[in-house]
Amino acid sequence: MVPLLSRLTSPGRRAPGPPVWLAAAATALFTVLGLLGLALALVVVQTLDPTGGLPVGGSATLAGQMWLLAHGGRLQLESGPLAVAPLLLTAAIVWALGRIGRGVVAARDVTGARAGAEVLAVVVAVHALLTLFVAVAVGAPGRGLLQAVAGAVALALLAAGWGVARESGVLDDVLARLPAPVRPVLRAAAAGLLAAVAMCTAVVAIAVAGDASGYARITDGLGGAGAGAVGTLGLALLLLPNAAAAVLGMAAGPGFYVGEATYVSYDGVSVGPLPALPLLAALPDTNAVPLVALLSLAIPALAGLVAGIVVGRRLPDDQGSVAAGLWAVPAGVLMGVGAAALAWAGGGALGDGGLARIGAPALVTGVSMAAQAGIAAAVAAAVTRWRA
């Protein structure tokens, strides 16, 4: 899929017609290839099932349902509503839409805000319409259909909008009109948030490795032989960013929920009935707070240090250490906004009743992350600038 999209939108390749037609074709191609790739992967996994597994049509339907969940949609199952976005798939969709926006602008030499807006409007419209078609095809409920379409519009606006604005020069023009330290602050916030997510992912990996026998036991209980092992591994990878978002809530302070009966925080653990998901083997087996949970409390401060160092190194030469410390505070605030968005996107529901609450509280996570990262970033930026 990536090579085809790259050839279609690469600079120097002149597609017939105006840029909007190229944008529509690239967006439609991406959706079709993405769904085909998901369906093919599911078909391959089902062939490993000794009992036969799902038919090809069932695999295609499951691929469409995963596509909707990745856009924030909701499915109605016999056990209740399912509304957890596999964030790894969502991240892949965001990357592809951003690549489409940049590629179309570069391939057709699109310049100016108006021409870029036309390309963006086409990408958003085509992506939303195709998502609507997928939702209708898999029989998504009304609420889930609306949520999936709204999510498709939001993802396309953010991802393709960023790609179009960056490649067309609109983003540089906007940043040029703002104070010079704004660009380093944005880079610092992005670097700090990525560092926090990387450390949270490492915490998840350590926790799963610490209970490898529990992971194997849950996998064996699901059955399906090779298909079960491969399928659960794929599901764990798709939900790994969700687990990192939950750990971010624990690191920031408020903790996270896996249903009403299971709560994990640095000051207490409550373990209740859990669904049979191998990734949940990372949760504590007892009500004792694990050491890795206590160590994760340093993540917001460490991420703030990363952001502060970036601010201190990238600020213009006329900015002193005091100014660096002050400019690092907005970077911490932006990290808090990103943490809140990640916690909100990574949560959801796995059914009615006891599993209707999954993930970390977004608002409290964001506020706590902003406070801790902002203070650490201010100190790191001032020291870095002073040493320089």
PDB file of N, CA, C and O in Angstrom, residues 173-230:
ATOM      1  N   ASP A 173       4.327  29.992   6.887  1.00  0.00           N
ATOM      2  CA  ASP A 173       3.878  31.381   6.882  1.00  0.00           C
ATOM      3  C   ASP A 173       3.213  31.763   8.198  1.00  0.00           C
ATOM      4  O   ASP A 173       3.428  32.860   8.722  1.00  0.00           O
ATOM      5  N   VAL A 174       2.386  30.848   8.724  1.00  0.00           N
ATOM      6  CA  VAL A 174       1.720  31.129   9.995  1.00  0.00           C
ATOM      7  C   VAL A 174       2.734  31.224  11.131  1.00  0.00           C
ATOM      8  O   VAL A 174       2.681  32.146  11.960  1.00  0.00           O
ATOM      9  N   LEU A 175       3.685  30.284  11.174  1.00  0.00           N
ATOM     10  CA  LEU A 175       4.682  30.303  12.235  1.00  0.00           C
ATOM     11  C   LEU A 175       5.595  31.519  12.121  1.00  0.00           C
ATOM     12  O   LEU A 175       6.088  32.023  13.147  1.00  0.00           O
ATOM     13  N   ALA A 176       5.834  31.989  10.893  1.00  0.00           N
ATOM     14  CA  ALA A 176       6.695  33.160  10.716  1.00  0.00           C
ATOM     15  C   ALA A 176       6.068  34.419  11.304  1.00  0.00           C
ATOM     16  O   ALA A 176       6.778  35.362  11.664  1.00  0.00           O
ATOM     17  N   ARG A 177       4.748  34.458  11.398  1.00  0.00           N
ATOM     18  CA  ARG A 177       4.067  35.623  11.957  1.00  0.00           C
ATOM     19  C   ARG A 177       3.990  35.579  13.478  1.00  0.00           C
ATOM     20  O   ARG A 177       3.620  36.571  14.103  1.00  0.00           O
ATOM     21  N   LEU A 178       4.311  34.447  14.061  1.00  0.00           N
ATOM     22  CA  LEU A 178       4.278  34.300  15.508  1.00  0.00           C
ATOM     23  C   LEU A 178       5.654  34.575  16.084  1.00  0.00           C
ATOM     24  O   LEU A 178       6.651  34.633  15.354  1.00  0.00           O
ATOM     25  N   PRO A 179       5.758  34.770  17.395  1.00  0.00           N
ATOM     26  CA  PRO A 179       7.079  34.973  18.001  1.00  0.00           C
ATOM     27  C   PRO A 179       8.029  33.821  17.683  1.00  0.00           C
ATOM     28  O   PRO A 179       7.624  32.660  17.564  1.00  0.00           O
ATOM     29  N   ALA A 180       9.306  34.147  17.565  1.00  0.00           N
ATOM     30  CA  ALA A 180      10.301  33.148  17.158  1.00  0.00           C
ATOM     31  C   ALA A 180      10.350  31.934  18.072  1.00  0.00           C
ATOM     32  O   ALA A 180      10.579  30.806  17.592  1.00  0.00           O
ATOM     33  N   PRO A 181      10.144  32.057  19.395  1.00  0.00           N
ATOM     34  CA  PRO A 181      10.228  30.865  20.243  1.00  0.00           C
ATOM     35  C   PRO A 181       9.074  29.882  20.084  1.00  0.00           C
ATOM     36  O   PRO A 181       9.126  28.792  20.668  1.00  0.00           O
ATOM     37  N   VAL A 182       8.027  30.233  19.327  1.00  0.00           N
ATOM     38  CA  VAL A 182       6.879  29.340  19.224  1.00  0.00           C
ATOM     39  C   VAL A 182       7.271  28.021  18.577  1.00  0.00           C
ATOM     40  O   VAL A 182       6.854  26.939  19.028  1.00  0.00           O
ATOM     41  N   ARG A 183       8.067  28.081  17.522  1.00  0.00           N
ATOM     42  CA  ARG A 183       8.461  26.839  16.845  1.00  0.00           C
ATOM     43  C   ARG A 183       9.249  25.903  17.767  1.00  0.00           C
ATOM     44  O   ARG A 183       8.954  24.706  17.830  1.00  0.00           O
ATOM     45  N   PRO A 184      10.258  26.395  18.515  1.00  0.00           N
ATOM     46  CA  PRO A 184      10.923  25.491  19.464  1.00  0.00           C
ATOM     47  C   PRO A 184       9.988  24.938  20.542  1.00  0.00           C
ATOM     48  O   PRO A 184      10.153  23.788  20.976  1.00  0.00           O
ATOM     49  N   VAL A 185       9.012  25.735  20.968  1.00  0.00           N
ATOM     50  CA  VAL A 185       8.068  25.250  21.981  1.00  0.00           C
ATOM     51  C   VAL A 185       7.247  24.099  21.429  1.00  0.00           C
ATOM     52  O   VAL A 185       7.027  23.086  22.110  1.00  0.00           O
ATOM     53  N   LEU A 186       6.777  24.210  20.195  1.00  0.00           N
ATOM     54  CA  LEU A 186       5.996  23.135  19.594  1.00  0.00           C
ATOM     55  C   LEU A 186       6.837  21.867  19.429  1.00  0.00           C
ATOM     56  O   LEU A 186       6.366  20.749  19.709  1.00  0.00           O
ATOM     57  N   ARG A 187       8.065  22.032  18.984  1.00  0.00           N
ATOM     58  CA  ARG A 187       8.939  20.869  18.843  1.00  0.00           C
ATOM     59  C   ARG A 187       9.228  20.228  20.197  1.00  0.00           C
ATOM     60  O   ARG A 187       9.286  18.996  20.325  1.00  0.00           O
ATOM     61  N   ALA A 188       9.409  21.058  21.200  1.00  0.00           N
ATOM     62  CA  ALA A 188       9.692  20.528  22.528  1.00  0.00           C
ATOM     63  C   ALA A 188       8.501  19.753  23.073  1.00  0.00           C
ATOM     64  O   ALA A 188       8.667  18.681  23.684  1.00  0.00           O
ATOM     65  N   ALA A 189       7.302  20.275  22.882  1.00  0.00           N
ATOM     66  CA  ALA A 189       6.115  19.572  23.345  1.00  0.00           C
ATOM     67  C   ALA A 189       5.972  18.223  22.658  1.00  0.00           C
ATOM     68  O   ALA A 189       5.649  17.208  23.300  1.00  0.00           O
ATOM     69  N   ALA A 190       6.204  18.193  21.351  1.00  0.00           N
ATOM     70  CA  ALA A 190       6.118  16.927  20.623  1.00  0.00           C
ATOM     71  C   ALA A 190       7.179  15.940  21.103  1.00  0.00           C
ATOM     72  O   ALA A 190       6.895  14.752  21.315  1.00  0.00           O
ATOM     73  N   ALA A 191       8.410  16.429  21.295  1.00  0.00           N
ATOM     74  CA  ALA A 191       9.482  15.537  21.754  1.00  0.00           C
ATOM     75  C   ALA A 191       9.196  15.009  23.149  1.00  0.00           C
ATOM     76  O   ALA A 191       9.396  13.817  23.431  1.00  0.00           O
ATOM     77  N   GLY A 192       8.707  15.872  24.039  1.00  0.00           N
ATOM     78  CA  GLY A 192       8.413  15.425  25.392  1.00  0.00           C
ATOM     79  C   GLY A 192       7.281  14.417  25.440  1.00  0.00           C
ATOM     80  O   GLY A 192       7.353  13.417  26.180  1.00  0.00           O
ATOM     81  N   LEU A 193       6.228  14.654  24.660  1.00  0.00           N
ATOM     82  CA  LEU A 193       5.105  13.720  24.653  1.00  0.00           C
ATOM     83  C   LEU A 193       5.511  12.380  24.067  1.00  0.00           C
ATOM     84  O   LEU A 193       5.110  11.314  24.573  1.00  0.00           O
ATOM     85  N   LEU A 194       6.308  12.390  22.996  1.00  0.00           N
ATOM     86  CA  LEU A 194       6.786  11.131  22.426  1.00  0.00           C
ATOM     87  C   LEU A 194       7.671  10.378  23.421  1.00  0.00           C
ATOM     88  O   LEU A 194       7.602   9.144  23.514  1.00  0.00           O
ATOM     89  N   ALA A 195       8.492  11.106  24.162  1.00  0.00           N
ATOM     90  CA  ALA A 195       9.327  10.460  25.172  1.00  0.00           C
ATOM     91  C   ALA A 195       8.460   9.830  26.259  1.00  0.00           C
ATOM     92  O   ALA A 195       8.739   8.711  26.723  1.00  0.00           O
ATOM     93  N   ALA A 196       7.399  10.521  26.673  1.00  0.00           N
ATOM     94  CA  ALA A 196       6.498   9.969  27.687  1.00  0.00           C
ATOM     95  C   ALA A 196       5.818   8.704  27.185  1.00  0.00           C
ATOM     96  O   ALA A 196       5.723   7.704  27.920  1.00  0.00           O
ATOM     97  N   VAL A 197       5.340   8.714  25.946  1.00  0.00           N
ATOM     98  CA  VAL A 197       4.674   7.532  25.388  1.00  0.00           C
ATOM     99  C   VAL A 197       5.661   6.369  25.270  1.00  0.00           C
ATOM    100  O   VAL A 197       5.312   5.210  25.554  1.00  0.00           O
ATOM    101  N   ALA A 198       6.905   6.670  24.861  1.00  0.00           N
ATOM    102  CA  ALA A 198       7.909   5.607  24.748  1.00  0.00           C
ATOM    103  C   ALA A 198       8.192   4.980  26.111  1.00  0.00           C
ATOM    104  O   ALA A 198       8.292   3.746  26.235  1.00  0.00           O
ATOM    105  N   MET A 199       8.315   5.797  27.149  1.00  0.00           N
ATOM    106  CA  MET A 199       8.570   5.255  28.483  1.00  0.00           C
ATOM    107  C   MET A 199       7.375   4.469  29.005  1.00  0.00           C
ATOM    108  O   MET A 199       7.544   3.427  29.660  1.00  0.00           O
ATOM    109  N   CYS A 200       6.165   4.934  28.720  1.00  0.00           N
ATOM    110  CA  CYS A 200       4.970   4.190  29.137  1.00  0.00           C
ATOM    111  C   CYS A 200       4.879   2.850  28.415  1.00  0.00           C
ATOM    112  O   CYS A 200       4.480   1.837  29.011  1.00  0.00           O
ATOM    113  N   THR A 201       5.251   2.826  27.141  1.00  0.00           N
ATOM    114  CA  THR A 201       5.270   1.561  26.402  1.00  0.00           C
ATOM    115  C   THR A 201       6.282   0.597  26.995  1.00  0.00           C
ATOM    116  O   THR A 201       6.036  -0.622  27.086  1.00  0.00           O
ATOM    117  N   ALA A 202       7.438   1.126  27.424  1.00  0.00           N
ATOM    118  CA  ALA A 202       8.442   0.280  28.068  1.00  0.00           C
ATOM    119  C   ALA A 202       7.905  -0.295  29.376  1.00  0.00           C
ATOM    120  O   ALA A 202       8.178  -1.458  29.719  1.00  0.00           O
ATOM    121  N   VAL A 203       7.124   0.485  30.125  1.00  0.00           N
ATOM    122  CA  VAL A 203       6.528  -0.017  31.365  1.00  0.00           C
ATOM    123  C   VAL A 203       5.579  -1.172  31.064  1.00  0.00           C
ATOM    124  O   VAL A 203       5.573  -2.190  31.776  1.00  0.00           O
ATOM    125  N   VAL A 204       4.769  -1.029  30.002  1.00  0.00           N
ATOM    126  CA  VAL A 204       3.854  -2.118  29.623  1.00  0.00           C
ATOM    127  C   VAL A 204       4.646  -3.377  29.270  1.00  0.00           C
ATOM    128  O   VAL A 204       4.296  -4.494  29.689  1.00  0.00           O
ATOM    129  N   ALA A 205       5.721  -3.213  28.490  1.00  0.00           N
ATOM    130  CA  ALA A 205       6.527  -4.365  28.094  1.00  0.00           C
ATOM    131  C   ALA A 205       7.140  -5.049  29.305  1.00  0.00           C
ATOM    132  O   ALA A 205       7.170  -6.294  29.397  1.00  0.00           O
ATOM    133  N   ILE A 206       7.620  -4.268  30.261  1.00  0.00           N
ATOM    134  CA  ILE A 206       8.216  -4.851  31.468  1.00  0.00           C
ATOM    135  C   ILE A 206       7.159  -5.606  32.269  1.00  0.00           C
ATOM    136  O   ILE A 206       7.406  -6.706  32.785  1.00  0.00           O
ATOM    137  N   ALA A 207       5.966  -5.019  32.375  1.00  0.00           N
ATOM    138  CA  ALA A 207       4.903  -5.668  33.137  1.00  0.00           C
ATOM    139  C   ALA A 207       4.456  -6.971  32.486  1.00  0.00           C
ATOM    140  O   ALA A 207       4.210  -7.971  33.178  1.00  0.00           O
ATOM    141  N   VAL A 208       4.346  -6.987  31.171  1.00  0.00           N
ATOM    142  CA  VAL A 208       3.947  -8.221  30.478  1.00  0.00           C
ATOM    143  C   VAL A 208       5.037  -9.281  30.608  1.00  0.00           C
ATOM    144  O   VAL A 208       4.756 -10.463  30.858  1.00  0.00           O
ATOM    145  N   ALA A 209       6.305  -8.855  30.449  1.00  0.00           N
ATOM    146  CA  ALA A 209       7.400  -9.811  30.589  1.00  0.00           C
ATOM    147  C   ALA A 209       7.481 -10.370  32.003  1.00  0.00           C
ATOM    148  O   ALA A 209       7.859 -11.540  32.202  1.00  0.00           O
ATOM    149  N   GLY A 210       7.086  -9.566  32.989  1.00  0.00           N
ATOM    150  CA  GLY A 210       7.115 -10.039  34.368  1.00  0.00           C
ATOM    151  C   GLY A 210       6.061 -11.094  34.666  1.00  0.00           C
ATOM    152  O   GLY A 210       6.180 -11.819  35.656  1.00  0.00           O
ATOM    153  N   ASP A 211       5.027 -11.160  33.834  1.00  0.00           N
ATOM    154  CA  ASP A 211       3.988 -12.184  34.016  1.00  0.00           C
ATOM    155  C   ASP A 211       3.772 -12.912  32.692  1.00  0.00           C
ATOM    156  O   ASP A 211       2.645 -13.027  32.207  1.00  0.00           O
ATOM    157  N   ALA A 212       4.868 -13.396  32.121  1.00  0.00           N
ATOM    158  CA  ALA A 212       4.777 -14.102  30.845  1.00  0.00           C
ATOM    159  C   ALA A 212       3.924 -15.358  30.958  1.00  0.00           C
ATOM    160  O   ALA A 212       3.223 -15.737  30.019  1.00  0.00           O
ATOM    161  N   SER A 213       3.957 -16.011  32.121  1.00  0.00           N
ATOM    162  CA  SER A 213       3.145 -17.216  32.299  1.00  0.00           C
ATOM    163  C   SER A 213       1.655 -16.880  32.267  1.00  0.00           C
ATOM    164  O   SER A 213       0.840 -17.647  31.734  1.00  0.00           O
ATOM    165  N   GLY A 214       1.275 -15.737  32.827  1.00  0.00           N
ATOM    166  CA  GLY A 214      -0.121 -15.308  32.768  1.00  0.00           C
ATOM    167  C   GLY A 214      -0.561 -15.010  31.349  1.00  0.00           C
ATOM    168  O   GLY A 214      -1.682 -15.357  30.957  1.00  0.00           O
ATOM    169  N   TYR A 215       0.324 -14.379  30.565  1.00  0.00           N
ATOM    170  CA  TYR A 215       0.015 -14.113  29.158  1.00  0.00           C
ATOM    171  C   TYR A 215      -0.206 -15.425  28.413  1.00  0.00           C
ATOM    172  O   TYR A 215      -1.169 -15.568  27.648  1.00  0.00           O
ATOM    173  N   ALA A 216       0.690 -16.393  28.623  1.00  0.00           N
ATOM    174  CA  ALA A 216       0.553 -17.690  27.946  1.00  0.00           C
ATOM    175  C   ALA A 216      -0.697 -18.417  28.390  1.00  0.00           C
ATOM    176  O   ALA A 216      -1.365 -19.070  27.578  1.00  0.00           O
ATOM    177  N   ARG A 217      -1.038 -18.313  29.668  1.00  0.00           N
ATOM    178  CA  ARG A 217      -2.219 -19.011  30.173  1.00  0.00           C
ATOM    179  C   ARG A 217      -3.499 -18.452  29.546  1.00  0.00           C
ATOM    180  O   ARG A 217      -4.399 -19.202  29.154  1.00  0.00           O
ATOM    181  N   ILE A 218      -3.582 -17.128  29.430  1.00  0.00           N
ATOM    182  CA  ILE A 218      -4.767 -16.527  28.810  1.00  0.00           C
ATOM    183  C   ILE A 218      -4.840 -16.889  27.332  1.00  0.00           C
ATOM    184  O   ILE A 218      -5.912 -17.203  26.796  1.00  0.00           O
ATOM    185  N   THR A 219      -3.686 -16.888  26.665  1.00  0.00           N
ATOM    186  CA  THR A 219      -3.660 -17.238  25.238  1.00  0.00           C
ATOM    187  C   THR A 219      -4.100 -18.680  25.018  1.00  0.00           C
ATOM    188  O   THR A 219      -4.888 -18.975  24.107  1.00  0.00           O
ATOM    189  N   ASP A 220      -3.608 -19.592  25.844  1.00  0.00           N
ATOM    190  CA  ASP A 220      -4.008 -20.996  25.715  1.00  0.00           C
ATOM    191  C   ASP A 220      -5.494 -21.180  26.006  1.00  0.00           C
ATOM    192  O   ASP A 220      -6.169 -22.012  25.386  1.00  0.00           O
ATOM    193  N   GLY A 221      -6.017 -20.391  26.930  1.00  0.00           N
ATOM    194  CA  GLY A 221      -7.430 -20.508  27.258  1.00  0.00           C
ATOM    195  C   GLY A 221      -8.346 -20.063  26.148  1.00  0.00           C
ATOM    196  O   GLY A 221      -9.495 -20.524  26.041  1.00  0.00           O
ATOM    197  N   LEU A 222      -7.855 -19.187  25.289  1.00  0.00           N
ATOM    198  CA  LEU A 222      -8.669 -18.728  24.164  1.00  0.00           C
ATOM    199  C   LEU A 222      -8.753 -19.758  23.056  1.00  0.00           C
ATOM    200  O   LEU A 222      -9.655 -19.684  22.202  1.00  0.00           O
ATOM    201  N   GLY A 223      -7.821 -20.683  23.012  1.00  0.00           N
ATOM    202  CA  GLY A 223      -7.866 -21.738  22.001  1.00  0.00           C
ATOM    203  C   GLY A 223      -7.454 -21.228  20.637  1.00  0.00           C
ATOM    204  O   GLY A 223      -6.871 -20.158  20.476  1.00  0.00           O
ATOM    205  N   GLY A 224      -7.782 -22.022  19.608  1.00  0.00           N
ATOM    206  CA  GLY A 224      -7.463 -21.630  18.248  1.00  0.00           C
ATOM    207  C   GLY A 224      -6.076 -22.001  17.796  1.00  0.00           C
ATOM    208  O   GLY A 224      -5.672 -21.658  16.688  1.00  0.00           O
ATOM    209  N   ALA A 225      -5.308 -22.698  18.630  1.00  0.00           N
ATOM    210  CA  ALA A 225      -3.959 -23.146  18.274  1.00  0.00           C
ATOM    211  C   ALA A 225      -3.134 -21.978  17.741  1.00  0.00           C
ATOM    212  O   ALA A 225      -3.060 -20.929  18.356  1.00  0.00           O
ATOM    213  N   GLY A 226      -2.511 -22.169  16.549  1.00  0.00           N
ATOM    214  CA  GLY A 226      -1.668 -21.115  15.989  1.00  0.00           C
ATOM    215  C   GLY A 226      -2.436 -19.854  15.688  1.00  0.00           C
ATOM    216  O   GLY A 226      -1.930 -18.737  15.854  1.00  0.00           O
ATOM    217  N   ALA A 227      -3.692 -19.991  15.229  1.00  0.00           N
ATOM    218  CA  ALA A 227      -4.503 -18.814  14.933  1.00  0.00           C
ATOM    219  C   ALA A 227      -4.756 -17.998  16.186  1.00  0.00           C
ATOM    220  O   ALA A 227      -4.724 -16.764  16.167  1.00  0.00           O
ATOM    221  N   GLY A 228      -5.002 -18.688  17.310  1.00  0.00           N
ATOM    222  CA  GLY A 228      -5.236 -17.974  18.555  1.00  0.00           C
ATOM    223  C   GLY A 228      -4.008 -17.208  19.002  1.00  0.00           C
ATOM    224  O   GLY A 228      -4.103 -16.056  19.439  1.00  0.00           O
ATOM    225  N   ALA A 229      -2.818 -17.834  18.899  1.00  0.00           N
ATOM    226  CA  ALA A 229      -1.593 -17.166  19.326  1.00  0.00           C
ATOM    227  C   ALA A 229      -1.291 -15.950  18.453  1.00  0.00           C
ATOM    228  O   ALA A 229      -0.966 -14.873  18.953  1.00  0.00           O
ATOM    229  N   VAL A 230      -1.399 -16.131  17.137  1.00  0.00           N
ATOM    230  CA  VAL A 230      -1.112 -15.019  16.225  1.00  0.00           C
ATOM    231  C   VAL A 230      -2.158 -13.913  16.375  1.00  0.00           C
ATOM    232  O   VAL A 230      -1.842 -12.725  16.382  1.00  0.00           O
TER     233      VAL A 230
END
